[in-house]
Tab-separated table of C-alpha atoms in Angstrom:
chain	number	residue	atom	x	y	z
A	1	MET	CA	-30.885	-5.619	-2.441
A	2	SER	CA	-29.354	-4.596	0.771
A	3	VAL	CA	-28.898	-0.578	1.447
A	4	ARG	CA	-25.250	-1.059	1.698
A	5	GLU	CA	-25.519	-2.689	-1.735
A	6	ASP	CA	-27.656	0.266	-3.056
A	7	ILE	CA	-24.904	2.765	-1.507
A	8	ALA	CA	-21.964	0.890	-3.399
A	9	LEU	CA	-23.592	1.040	-6.454
A	10	ASP	CA	-24.356	4.769	-6.462
A	11	ILE	CA	-21.084	5.244	-5.646
A	12	VAL	CA	-19.848	3.633	-8.228
A	13	GLN	CA	-22.523	5.278	-10.974
A	14	LYS	CA	-21.727	8.379	-9.960
A	15	LEU	CA	-17.921	7.921	-10.194
A	16	SER	CA	-18.087	6.746	-13.583
A	17	ASN	CA	-19.448	10.139	-14.584
A	18	ILE	CA	-16.524	11.789	-13.859
A	19	THR	CA	-15.188	13.918	-17.183
A	20	SER	CA	-12.248	15.849	-15.846
A	21	PRO	CA	-10.147	14.021	-16.021
A	22	ASN	CA	-11.847	11.580	-18.005
A	23	VAL	CA	-12.219	8.621	-15.952
A	24	VAL	CA	-11.777	5.297	-18.368
A	25	LEU	CA	-12.531	2.641	-15.509
A	26	VAL	CA	-14.806	2.447	-12.506
A	27	THR	CA	-15.284	-1.261	-11.104
A	28	ARG	CA	-15.941	-3.221	-7.921
A	29	ASN	CA	-13.644	-6.071	-9.295
A	30	PRO	CA	-9.753	-6.129	-7.968
A	31	PHE	CA	-7.301	-5.315	-10.772
A	32	THR	CA	-3.805	-5.554	-11.267
A	33	VAL	CA	-2.503	-1.947	-12.494
A	34	SER	CA	0.403	-3.565	-14.495
A	35	ASP	CA	-2.426	-5.391	-16.436
A	36	LEU	CA	-3.993	-2.406	-17.556
A	37	ALA	CA	-3.220	-0.564	-20.992
A	38	ALA	CA	-2.277	3.032	-20.697
A	39	THR	CA	-5.750	3.675	-22.230
A	40	GLN	CA	-7.481	2.558	-19.337
A	41	PHE	CA	-6.451	5.112	-16.829
A	42	PRO	CA	-7.568	6.674	-14.936
A	43	ALA	CA	-9.005	3.729	-13.135
A	44	ILE	CA	-11.111	3.594	-10.022
A	45	PHE	CA	-11.768	0.602	-7.682
A	46	VAL	CA	-14.496	0.809	-5.124
A	47	ARG	CA	-14.723	-1.806	-2.356
A	48	THR	CA	-16.837	-2.081	0.901
A	49	THR	CA	-14.376	-2.425	3.850
A	50	THR	CA	-15.651	-2.168	7.795
A	51	GLU	CA	-18.711	-1.269	9.287
A	52	ASP	CA	-19.719	-0.554	12.917
A	53	ARG	CA	-23.532	-1.039	13.593
A	54	GLU	CA	-25.961	-0.303	16.535
A	55	ASP	CA	-29.512	-0.271	17.478
A	56	PHE	CA	-31.127	2.979	16.886
A	57	THR	CA	-34.966	2.153	18.205
A	58	GLN	CA	-36.515	-0.504	19.876
A	59	ASN	CA	-38.740	-0.843	16.505
A	60	GLY	CA	-35.915	-2.712	14.614
A	61	LEU	CA	-33.959	0.010	13.327
A	62	ARG	CA	-30.294	0.164	13.054
A	63	GLN	CA	-27.714	2.410	12.166
A	64	GLY	CA	-24.429	1.663	10.519
A	65	VAL	CA	-21.467	3.360	9.509
A	66	ILE	CA	-19.862	1.924	6.584
A	67	GLU	CA	-16.481	2.582	5.087
A	68	TYR	CA	-15.774	2.355	1.509
A	69	GLN	CA	-12.330	2.639	0.094
A	70	ILE	CA	-11.990	4.353	-3.142
A	71	VAL	CA	-8.617	3.427	-4.918
A	72	ALA	CA	-7.724	5.555	-7.904
A	73	SER	CA	-4.898	4.741	-9.861
A	74	VAL	CA	-3.519	7.105	-12.555
A	75	GLN	CA	-0.484	7.305	-15.230
A	76	ALA	CA	1.923	9.831	-15.879
A	77	ASP	CA	2.382	11.103	-19.392
A	78	SER	CA	5.877	10.039	-19.598
A	79	SER	CA	7.881	7.057	-17.873
A	80	ALA	CA	11.098	9.401	-17.337
A	81	THR	CA	11.781	10.180	-13.680
A	82	SER	CA	12.291	13.751	-14.320
A	83	ILE	CA	10.636	16.984	-13.428
A	84	ASN	CA	7.909	16.398	-16.540
A	85	ASN	CA	6.598	13.262	-15.235
A	86	ASN	CA	3.385	14.692	-13.572
A	87	VAL	CA	2.248	11.485	-11.672
A	88	ASP	CA	1.879	13.572	-8.596
A	89	THR	CA	-0.371	16.360	-10.250
A	90	LYS	CA	-2.739	13.648	-12.229
A	91	ARG	CA	-3.049	12.034	-8.600
A	92	ASN	CA	-4.058	15.453	-7.059
A	93	GLU	CA	-6.531	15.922	-9.969
A	94	ILE	CA	-8.207	12.254	-9.286
A	95	ILE	CA	-8.785	12.902	-5.860
A	96	GLU	CA	-10.388	16.651	-6.236
A	97	ALA	CA	-12.402	15.162	-9.001
A	98	ILE	CA	-13.693	12.133	-6.819
A	99	SER	CA	-14.055	14.541	-3.646
A	100	GLU	CA	-16.356	16.976	-6.011
A	101	LYS	CA	-18.136	14.150	-7.457
A	102	LEU	CA	-19.280	12.702	-4.015
A	103	GLU	CA	-19.979	16.014	-2.491
A	104	GLU	CA	-22.691	16.321	-5.309
A	105	ASP	CA	-25.020	13.846	-3.075
A	106	THR	CA	-23.892	13.151	0.484
A	107	ALA	CA	-27.393	11.440	0.870
A	108	ARG	CA	-26.389	8.626	-1.843
A	109	ASN	CA	-29.585	8.721	-3.763
A	110	SER	CA	-31.321	8.952	-0.162
A	111	LYS	CA	-30.056	5.964	1.033
A	112	ALA	CA	-27.999	7.483	3.578
A	113	LEU	CA	-27.817	10.047	6.340
A	114	HIS	CA	-24.923	11.659	5.860
A	115	SER	CA	-21.452	10.566	3.932
A	116	GLU	CA	-17.959	12.174	3.482
A	117	ILE	CA	-14.563	11.507	2.781
A	118	THR	CA	-12.594	11.011	5.943
A	119	GLY	CA	-8.843	10.121	4.761
A	120	VAL	CA	-6.823	10.155	1.482
A	121	THR	CA	-3.677	8.261	1.115
A	122	VAL	CA	-1.199	8.165	-1.573
A	123	ASP	CA	0.898	5.162	-2.459
A	124	ASP	CA	4.565	6.342	-3.872
A	125	GLY	CA	5.527	2.584	-3.904
A	126	THR	CA	3.271	1.686	-6.708
A	127	THR	CA	5.225	1.015	-9.787
A	128	PHE	CA	6.107	4.077	-11.726
A	129	PRO	CA	4.893	5.792	-13.931
A	130	VAL	CA	1.545	4.722	-12.041
A	131	GLY	CA	0.498	6.524	-8.773
A	132	GLN	CA	-2.415	5.641	-6.836
A	133	ALA	CA	-4.565	7.240	-4.010
A	134	THR	CA	-6.864	5.455	-1.672
A	135	ILE	CA	-9.974	7.655	-0.411
A	136	THR	CA	-11.842	6.591	2.744
A	137	TYR	CA	-15.239	7.114	2.479
A	138	SER	CA	-17.693	6.875	5.482
A	139	VAL	CA	-21.535	6.448	4.801
A	140	GLN	CA	-24.111	6.924	7.969
A	141	TYR	CA	-27.333	5.040	6.915
A	142	LYS	CA	-30.169	3.278	8.826
A	143	TYR	CA	-31.966	0.094	7.917
A	144	THR	CA	-34.114	-2.360	9.125
A	145	ARG	CA	-32.630	-5.228	11.239
A	146	GLY	CA	-32.709	-8.458	8.827
A	147	THR	CA	-32.601	-6.411	5.676
A	148	ASN	CA	-28.989	-5.315	5.898
């Protein structure tokens, strides 16, 4: 298995252990939020995105910085568009929980040199009462050329 795949699996495994809020679904398979039952929230989708690579040494070692997008979906307690809908609060709670869980091991099970959250965006265009946040997570790692 490649190092980049090992890192992706580690991210999914660690995020699956979030208990507050109790994350129900963590997957690398895309899903449509409207197809999820209310009992499947919060739900997290992890995908590998861009990567920058460079030669590290002449003996075949290379270095890469790969980005993962972590898309967290939450559902408000009420579908009423009122002060009590709490979708923004739930979104903030899942962002904080993901941040804390990823900070527990920035070496990604000894596969990474360093990792950090480099951006967070929220999607207010998602069909209410669902809210989403996309976290960009950058991981610096080294590998032997040809082994990915």
